[in-house]
């Protein structure tokens, strides 16, 4: 049985797909990169914006046509869309055989098996309980016990660690929290991923060690608001007495008094800073330790001090501001003001002047006026963001915002604000990148650049100067593209097609390689004659920066 698995959405989904893949492989399934060859097609979906859902629906439509033409395919929808749409999706899309929410992925093999036993095509006759695993309203059940019983932890613990070859194996995601308790009014995540659950530090450190043993040199810790990670030891145990995942406290815990309360009775607490420090010290072969996403509130100096003291922790923060208007931030329920956001960034840059800051912005949130938008423009101009992912507000069913506010900013205005902000961000990004010209940077090599792959030998004739104004720097469709590894290639792919001018210092015929600095700046350089591309991929090299675009550094290998 060959399986095709396609992933939409954030790093969380990428990681889930990797775990699902490992689980199915261990059960004898084989994978293919071509949907046409597969007898099981799985889409791991995202609900964060309507556009993300439309993409998945169009794929579901294609498989539907193949099934109508008589092909025997098992079609499974996994992830946040499955959870959000619920079993209703089976009625509206009868080609879908099974649904599996992000909190139930450990049950996927059983669901596939159930459908297989009825020969796929007749799956509709199966009771939905045999082909649907969704957390439903229990996903917000917040008892400690529910988290301790979290069978999903088994999926992370059962991760396959064998090296698979290729440069991408050098980087891996490790989950530190699941779910989210913040309830920003526009966001589906607290409903699709459920209550915030924090994994025991031992599990996380052990996973990092095993990944390092398998050759991983870059680990990205993932969670929706990583700096709110906190684990109170001794309060949640599994049946065998070992520590178990536990439900995270609300934001109130992150004041000094709140943390003191967590420590009452002498309870030992591992904070986010403590976790970072522990991984840095205990897994020295991880050369780059990153984390996403940071919440701009409650980002204590303790974390910044750890970043300052630990050279292998990347000075890179993805800390979405979402808006520069206090009125809108309040309607979004973000829990901070623009002044607090600025204070946070100032504090970061005072302690870590070379830190790289990235973010997300939503334009066209309900009631957003020109004045509100101008406040966002002012924020983007004031903070040295290396990049910002700019999204047009998309009303999501089930969220507070869709119920409370009309989506009253016209599409045209959203588009205009989006393009205006992209153009401004492009200038800001160019300034940030410019600072590195003349310096030497450490680059983890990912592979041949997209341009090299697209046009082969003539790659070096393509320009990398992504400074050409609005529209060039395309906003990603989903936050997966904000992920540590995928953004560059996609953003570069968004550039105008066809050769333009030759990048400075590019030798004709040389293959251009792409990688990232520890601050997550995309860097391109030519593979020098006599050096093997495969040997360079997955290693950290020194690149002398000779030029820049708004989203890339250009340089040569030292
Ligand atoms: N936990 C992260 C964000 C996860 S969702 C945080 O709080 O920073 C990734 C991004 O998608 C968000 O930062 C936001 O900018 C965007 N987003 C979420 N819901 C959206 C919606 N309904 N419309 C448009 N953009 C949205
Ligand atoms: Fe969504 Fe807000 Fe949670 Fe981020 S913090 S996942 S935007 S609810
Ligand atoms: Fe879910 Fe991630 Fe999308 S949590 S809604 S897949 S952004």
XYZ file of C-alpha atoms and ligand atoms in Angstrom:
599
model
C 0.000 0.000 0.000
C 1.550 3.250 -1.109
C 0.674 6.395 0.774
C 0.808 9.970 -0.488
C 0.830 12.547 2.317
C 0.595 16.264 1.623
C 0.891 18.886 4.325
C -0.682 22.335 4.545
C -0.323 24.766 7.435
C 2.182 25.491 10.141
C 5.318 23.807 11.541
C 3.037 21.947 13.913
C 1.446 20.233 10.929
C 4.803 19.535 9.325
C 5.890 17.819 12.490
C 2.615 15.914 12.771
C 3.060 14.687 9.207
C 6.555 13.504 9.978
C 5.317 11.595 13.019
C 2.402 10.091 11.089
C 4.796 9.037 8.362
C 7.119 7.341 10.835
C 4.197 5.593 12.493
C 2.804 4.281 9.194
C 6.253 3.251 7.950
C 6.757 1.198 11.092
C 3.511 -0.603 10.289
C 4.688 -1.545 6.810
C 3.177 1.234 4.720
C 5.322 2.694 1.974
C 5.272 6.304 0.821
C 5.317 7.877 -2.622
C 5.784 11.471 -3.690
C 3.311 11.023 -6.518
C -0.404 11.095 -5.680
C -1.103 9.143 -8.887
C 0.768 6.110 -7.579
C -0.861 6.095 -4.164
C -3.723 3.971 -2.960
C -3.956 5.989 0.251
C -4.032 9.776 -0.144
C -3.767 11.830 3.024
C -4.064 15.597 3.321
C -2.869 17.112 6.586
C -4.836 20.342 6.498
C -4.919 23.860 7.952
C -7.904 26.045 8.831
C -6.163 29.241 9.800
C -7.402 31.187 6.778
C -10.022 30.453 4.150
C -7.354 30.328 1.469
C -5.585 27.469 3.257
C -8.829 25.523 3.296
C -9.612 26.244 -0.376
C -6.287 24.737 -1.397
C -7.072 21.511 0.418
C -10.620 21.411 -0.954
C -9.309 21.681 -4.489
C -7.017 18.691 -3.844
C -9.957 16.789 -2.348
C -11.899 17.604 -5.533
C -9.184 16.124 -7.748
C -9.132 12.875 -5.789
C -12.942 12.834 -5.957
C -12.783 12.852 -9.771
C -10.329 9.958 -9.777
C -12.527 7.961 -7.481
C -15.587 8.723 -9.615
C -13.616 7.368 -12.591
C -13.278 4.074 -10.738
C -9.863 4.347 -9.045
C -9.666 2.615 -5.685
C -8.206 5.246 -3.385
C -8.585 5.744 0.346
C -8.815 9.484 0.960
C -8.133 10.780 4.457
C -8.386 14.350 5.700
C -6.200 14.979 8.739
C -5.460 18.016 10.817
C -7.203 21.244 11.664
C -9.792 21.238 8.850
C -10.964 17.796 9.850
C -11.362 19.011 13.417
C -13.077 22.260 12.430
C -15.481 20.877 9.832
C -16.213 17.722 11.748
C -18.116 14.781 10.396
C -20.150 17.136 8.230
C -17.284 17.022 5.761
C -18.112 13.370 5.032
C -21.590 14.360 3.946
C -20.449 17.245 1.768
C -17.462 15.403 0.301
C -18.445 11.766 -0.001
C -15.071 10.958 -1.574
C -13.505 11.482 1.873
C -13.198 8.113 3.611
C -11.742 9.123 6.936
C -11.214 12.139 9.166
C -8.575 12.479 11.833
C -8.125 15.591 13.980
C -4.695 16.828 15.104
C -5.309 15.545 18.621
C -6.135 12.016 17.467
C -3.382 11.233 15.002
C -2.251 8.198 16.975
C -5.516 6.565 15.833
C -4.856 7.077 12.125
C -3.535 3.557 11.356
C -6.667 2.081 12.918
C -8.905 4.318 10.787
C -7.048 3.411 7.594
C -7.287 -0.219 8.550
C -11.026 -0.003 9.139
C -11.573 1.578 5.743
C -9.210 -0.887 4.060
C -11.143 -3.793 5.413
C -14.214 -2.483 3.611
C -12.165 -2.033 0.424
C -12.033 1.714 0.547
C -14.704 2.570 -1.881
C -17.415 1.065 0.263
C -16.221 2.950 3.314
C -19.392 4.982 3.311
C -21.197 2.005 4.717
C -18.931 2.051 7.781
C -20.329 3.680 10.884
C -18.682 7.064 11.187
C -17.124 6.090 14.530
C -14.911 3.645 12.630
C -13.586 6.223 10.234
C -13.653 9.445 12.212
C -11.376 10.414 15.111
C -11.945 13.955 16.294
C -11.409 15.471 19.701
C -14.692 17.407 19.357
C -15.605 19.479 22.373
C -13.411 17.363 24.614
C -10.458 19.118 22.960
C -11.052 21.987 25.357
C -11.450 19.755 28.375
C -8.854 21.206 30.649
C -8.489 18.772 33.512
C -4.925 17.792 34.307
C -5.983 14.204 34.039
C -7.070 14.666 30.441
C -3.626 15.925 29.557
C -1.894 13.173 31.482
C -3.881 10.622 29.560
C -3.000 12.365 26.341
C -2.361 9.384 24.106
C -0.901 11.746 21.565
C 2.284 11.959 23.590
C 2.931 8.406 22.427
C 3.130 9.663 18.865
C 5.944 12.091 19.708
C 7.667 9.500 21.883
C 7.426 6.933 19.105
C 9.277 9.151 16.660
C 11.560 7.385 14.175
C 15.149 8.516 14.616
C 16.975 6.707 11.840
C 18.968 9.009 9.603
C 17.294 9.138 6.192
C 20.023 10.857 4.206
C 19.924 14.266 2.521
C 20.473 17.741 3.928
C 16.998 18.253 5.344
C 17.731 15.511 7.858
C 20.035 17.865 9.656
C 17.076 19.979 10.868
C 14.145 18.831 12.927
C 11.164 20.189 14.802
C 10.502 19.209 18.395
C 7.177 19.998 20.013
C 7.242 21.581 23.449
C 3.566 22.489 23.770
C 0.375 21.484 21.996
C -2.748 23.582 21.606
C -3.296 27.159 22.704
C -5.102 28.953 25.535
C -4.830 32.504 24.254
C -8.043 32.822 22.244
C -7.057 35.681 19.987
C -10.460 36.559 18.594
C -9.632 35.842 14.940
C -7.940 32.480 15.467
C -9.177 28.898 15.063
C -6.180 27.237 16.670
C -7.544 27.010 20.253
C -10.573 25.198 18.802
C -8.756 22.876 16.404
C -5.746 22.061 18.584
C -7.434 22.217 21.940
C -6.173 23.269 25.340
C -2.522 24.157 25.804
C -0.611 21.106 26.972
C 3.054 21.237 27.980
C 5.343 18.259 27.484
C 7.648 17.105 30.302
C 11.181 18.525 29.903
C 12.673 15.018 30.103
C 10.703 13.943 27.049
C 11.812 17.019 25.122
C 15.494 16.725 26.056
C 15.486 13.028 25.306
C 13.955 13.652 21.881
C 16.625 16.275 21.149
C 19.359 13.822 22.189
C 18.033 11.063 19.994
C 17.703 13.424 17.051
C 21.262 14.621 17.619
C 22.446 11.006 17.694
C 20.741 10.535 14.327
C 22.729 13.432 12.869
C 20.410 16.402 13.430
C 22.332 19.628 14.060
C 19.468 22.141 14.057
C 16.431 21.776 16.295
C 13.452 24.117 16.191
C 11.261 23.903 19.259
C 7.653 24.463 18.275
C 4.604 25.669 20.148
C 2.011 28.393 19.571
C 3.437 30.630 22.304
C 6.707 28.995 23.315
C 7.734 31.526 25.937
C 4.660 30.502 27.912
C 6.149 27.055 28.346
C 6.233 26.073 31.989
C 6.284 22.648 33.611
C 5.493 22.120 37.269
C 7.265 18.935 38.334
C 5.457 16.394 40.418
C 1.971 17.525 39.458
C 1.193 15.251 36.504
C 2.276 11.660 36.313
C 1.475 8.833 33.951
C 0.204 5.446 35.100
C 3.799 4.181 35.438
C 4.748 7.120 37.646
C 6.782 8.961 35.005
C 6.098 12.605 34.259
C 3.262 13.270 31.855
C 2.144 16.241 29.768
C 0.208 18.809 31.749
C -2.251 21.555 30.945
C -0.607 24.956 30.760
C -1.585 27.754 33.118
C -3.264 30.882 31.758
C -1.281 34.056 31.027
C -1.827 35.181 34.639
C 0.822 32.664 35.717
C 3.553 34.685 34.040
C 3.665 37.550 36.466
C 6.211 37.300 39.307
C 3.356 36.506 41.695
C 1.942 33.922 39.298
C 5.263 32.098 38.993
C 5.689 32.209 42.765
C 2.263 30.571 43.075
C 3.353 27.769 40.730
C 6.341 27.208 43.018
C 4.345 27.055 46.243
C 5.080 24.080 48.431
C 8.571 23.885 46.955
C 7.412 22.567 43.577
C 10.203 22.524 41.060
C 9.312 24.435 37.919
C 10.984 24.305 34.506
C 10.450 27.586 32.704
C 11.076 28.213 29.012
C 14.435 29.764 29.852
C 15.286 26.708 31.954
C 14.299 24.365 29.154
C 16.426 26.201 26.584
C 19.394 26.207 28.909
C 19.008 22.523 29.682
C 18.883 21.509 26.010
C 21.872 23.724 25.233
C 23.920 22.172 28.020
C 22.814 18.580 27.703
C 22.788 18.223 23.922
C 25.932 20.015 22.774
C 25.937 18.404 19.337
C 22.915 20.486 18.408
C 24.625 23.417 16.828
C 21.507 25.504 16.349
C 18.606 25.661 18.709
C 15.645 27.808 17.632
C 12.087 28.225 18.774
C 8.805 29.455 17.275
C 6.457 31.197 17.925
C 7.163 33.745 20.635
C 4.301 35.620 22.223
C 5.165 39.292 22.623
C 3.896 39.249 26.197
C 5.723 37.807 29.187
C 9.005 37.357 27.358
C 11.209 37.673 30.405
C 14.811 38.852 30.661
C 15.626 35.394 31.940
C 15.124 34.009 28.399
C 17.173 36.830 26.861
C 19.994 36.151 29.331
C 20.020 32.496 28.331
C 20.143 33.525 24.662
C 23.040 35.840 25.460
C 24.964 33.177 27.372
C 24.394 30.162 25.124
C 26.160 30.489 21.768
C 24.291 27.640 20.113
C 20.862 29.171 20.723
C 19.939 31.255 17.687
C 19.273 34.903 18.311
C 16.171 34.738 16.238
C 12.677 35.619 17.393
C 9.479 35.141 15.483
C 7.244 37.364 17.576
C 4.097 38.413 15.693
C 2.784 41.884 16.520
C -0.426 41.395 14.423
C -1.230 45.130 14.482
C 0.267 48.456 15.488
C -3.039 49.881 16.696
C -3.949 49.515 20.352
C -7.637 49.604 19.526
C -7.272 46.680 17.110
C -4.922 44.755 19.426
C -7.610 44.986 22.064
C -10.317 43.734 19.689
C -7.954 40.907 18.779
C -7.538 40.036 22.487
C -3.778 39.981 22.090
C -3.149 41.087 25.647
C -0.485 43.739 24.961
C -0.270 47.293 23.684
C 1.938 48.532 20.893
C 4.035 50.328 23.517
C 4.566 47.033 25.330
C 5.500 45.376 22.049
C 8.046 48.126 21.326
C 9.430 47.881 24.860
C 9.872 44.135 24.362
C 11.762 44.608 21.099
C 13.908 47.396 22.587
C 14.787 45.106 25.477
C 15.709 42.300 23.059
C 17.931 44.562 20.960
C 19.570 46.167 24.003
C 20.639 42.735 25.264
C 21.192 41.093 21.885
C 21.990 43.759 19.291
C 22.479 41.204 16.521
C 19.120 39.482 17.088
C 16.900 38.863 14.095
C 13.235 39.740 14.509
C 10.436 38.385 12.355
C 6.695 38.678 12.725
C 3.176 38.384 11.387
C 0.672 41.152 10.707
C -3.031 40.935 9.928
C -4.455 43.742 7.798
C -8.152 44.481 7.438
C -9.256 43.216 10.830
C -12.909 44.283 11.369
C -13.300 48.043 11.882
C -9.653 48.738 10.961
C -9.521 52.398 9.862
C -6.857 54.191 7.858
C -5.593 55.534 11.150
C -5.272 52.046 12.634
C -3.468 50.923 9.512
C -1.106 53.903 9.726
C -0.257 52.825 13.263
C 0.716 49.404 11.876
C 2.816 51.072 9.183
C 4.559 53.110 11.893
C 5.307 49.962 13.879
C 6.718 48.171 10.828
C 8.932 51.177 10.105
C 10.107 51.431 13.693
C 11.135 47.822 14.314
C 13.983 46.222 12.323
C 11.877 43.265 11.195
C 13.861 40.989 8.931
C 10.526 39.927 7.499
C 6.859 40.040 8.340
C 4.251 37.683 7.043
C 1.333 39.865 6.121
C -2.112 38.319 6.043
C -5.489 39.692 5.029
C -8.012 39.071 7.771
C -10.035 35.966 7.029
C -13.159 35.402 9.139
C -13.078 31.898 10.582
C -16.185 30.010 11.634
C -16.406 29.395 15.352
C -14.136 32.277 16.371
C -15.192 35.211 18.536
C -14.334 37.725 15.827
C -16.710 36.253 13.262
C -19.500 36.257 15.795
C -18.811 39.672 17.249
C -17.726 41.761 14.268
C -18.794 42.204 10.662
C -15.987 41.644 8.163
C -16.400 45.264 7.169
C -13.072 46.162 5.575
C -13.692 45.783 1.818
C -11.543 43.235 -0.013
C -10.061 45.982 -2.153
C -8.951 47.916 0.921
C -7.450 44.768 2.450
C -5.516 44.157 -0.760
C -4.304 47.729 -0.927
C -3.134 47.710 2.696
C -1.517 44.342 2.175
C 0.455 45.592 -0.851
C 1.369 48.862 0.806
C 2.690 47.063 3.848
C 4.591 44.543 1.726
C 6.346 47.410 -0.037
C 7.263 49.050 3.264
C 8.380 45.763 4.775
C 10.486 45.186 1.699
C 12.384 48.442 2.427
C 12.751 47.553 6.100
C 13.986 44.048 5.203
C 16.491 45.463 2.719
C 17.907 47.703 5.463
C 18.223 44.758 7.843
C 19.985 42.643 5.226
C 22.263 45.484 4.163
C 23.844 45.588 7.628
C 25.427 42.217 7.006
C 27.275 43.168 3.826
C 31.013 42.907 4.391
C 30.618 40.490 7.295
C 31.163 36.755 7.553
C 28.102 34.687 8.435
C 27.624 31.044 9.366
C 25.244 29.337 6.952
C 23.575 25.949 7.306
C 23.445 24.785 3.687
C 20.039 23.496 2.575
C 20.668 22.686 -1.086
C 20.720 24.122 -4.573
C 18.729 27.341 -4.733
C 15.349 27.290 -6.372
C 16.666 29.130 -9.379
C 19.349 26.501 -9.845
C 16.753 23.779 -9.680
C 14.371 25.485 -12.098
C 16.757 26.359 -14.848
C 19.693 24.078 -14.302
C 22.858 25.329 -15.911
C 21.590 28.843 -16.554
C 20.743 29.352 -12.885
C 23.538 31.747 -12.353
C 21.943 34.158 -14.786
C 19.047 34.734 -12.431
C 18.985 37.631 -10.093
C 18.386 37.260 -6.408
C 17.709 40.884 -5.715
C 14.248 40.619 -4.271
C 14.104 44.353 -3.828
C 11.930 45.089 -6.758
C 8.970 46.565 -5.015
C 5.455 45.515 -4.111
C 4.099 42.202 -5.231
C 7.534 40.652 -5.551
C 7.720 39.637 -1.949
C 4.619 37.518 -1.919
C 2.817 36.864 1.333
C 2.672 33.183 2.073
C -0.654 31.466 1.997
C -0.158 29.788 5.274
C 2.233 30.011 8.143
C 4.086 26.898 7.096
C 5.932 29.262 4.852
C 7.069 31.112 7.901
C 8.711 27.870 8.938
C 12.400 27.822 9.536
C 13.184 25.828 6.459
C 10.662 26.525 3.738
C 10.216 30.243 3.567
C 13.188 31.101 1.446
C 12.561 28.897 -1.462
C 8.948 29.890 -1.676
C 9.572 33.567 -1.368
C 12.242 33.300 -3.990
C 9.859 31.359 -6.166
C 7.545 34.347 -5.941
C 9.965 36.475 -7.863
C 9.377 37.415 -11.481
C 10.075 34.533 -13.820
C 12.946 34.523 -16.238
C 16.517 35.642 -16.146
C 17.117 39.263 -15.350
C 20.546 40.323 -14.226
C 23.407 38.220 -12.974
C 23.943 38.212 -9.222
C 27.205 39.934 -8.306
C 30.120 37.566 -8.211
C 28.201 34.700 -9.759
C 30.307 32.481 -11.952
C 28.635 31.239 -15.126
C 27.713 27.577 -14.865
C 28.240 27.336 -11.101
C 25.443 25.915 -8.991
C 24.021 28.352 -6.544
C 23.415 27.005 -3.047
C 21.011 28.369 -0.475
C 21.067 28.179 3.301
C 20.332 30.202 6.397
C 22.257 32.137 8.957
C 21.585 31.523 12.618
C 19.397 34.638 12.484
C 17.391 32.894 9.744
C 18.571 35.147 6.924
C 18.430 33.334 3.600
C 21.884 33.297 2.052
C 22.918 32.282 -1.461
C 26.389 31.566 -2.734
C 28.008 29.666 -5.580
C 29.403 26.215 -5.010
C 33.090 26.734 -5.823
C 34.666 24.590 -8.524
C 36.060 21.433 -6.998
C 33.695 21.389 -4.011
C 31.019 18.730 -3.846
C 27.487 20.031 -3.483
C 26.365 16.927 -1.609
C 29.215 17.306 0.864
C 28.248 20.903 1.567
C 24.542 20.235 2.081
C 23.682 19.880 5.741
C 26.891 21.484 6.967
C 27.501 24.907 8.456
C 29.862 26.968 6.326
C 31.269 30.481 6.527
C 30.054 32.847 3.815
C 31.477 36.294 3.202
C 28.517 38.560 2.425
C 29.055 40.685 -0.665
C 25.551 41.830 -1.551
C 21.931 41.657 -0.525
C 18.329 41.849 -1.649
C 15.365 42.572 0.570
C 15.058 38.938 1.507
C 18.472 37.457 0.887
C 22.151 37.826 1.450
C 24.544 37.006 -1.377
C 28.094 36.008 -0.783
C 30.926 33.652 -1.412
C 32.204 30.660 0.474
C 35.205 31.418 2.651
N 0.570 31.312 17.714
C 1.081 32.240 16.801
C 0.341 32.289 15.484
C -0.249 31.083 14.866
S -1.269 31.335 13.470
C 1.007 33.621 17.461
O 0.131 33.891 18.234
O 1.810 34.445 17.115
C -0.118 32.124 12.364
C -0.531 33.479 11.897
O -1.683 33.411 11.098
C -0.906 34.448 12.995
O 0.214 35.035 13.578
C -1.761 35.451 12.289
O -1.002 36.517 11.780
C -2.337 34.657 11.131
N -3.786 34.415 11.300
C -4.376 33.646 12.228
N -5.708 33.681 12.076
C -5.962 34.499 11.026
C -7.153 34.948 10.391
N -8.340 34.569 10.809
N -7.028 35.781 9.330
C -5.807 36.170 8.888
N -4.667 35.786 9.457
C -4.735 34.962 10.516
Fe -3.981 31.763 17.617
Fe -3.503 33.670 19.353
Fe -3.070 31.125 20.011
Fe -1.484 32.344 18.265
S -1.746 32.881 20.403
S -2.394 30.315 18.065
S -2.879 33.675 17.177
S -5.038 32.062 19.567
Fe -3.826 24.255 12.499
Fe -1.380 25.163 12.227
Fe -3.236 25.811 10.539
S -2.439 24.816 14.123
S -5.076 25.849 11.696
S -2.427 23.813 10.853
S -1.747 27.147 11.369
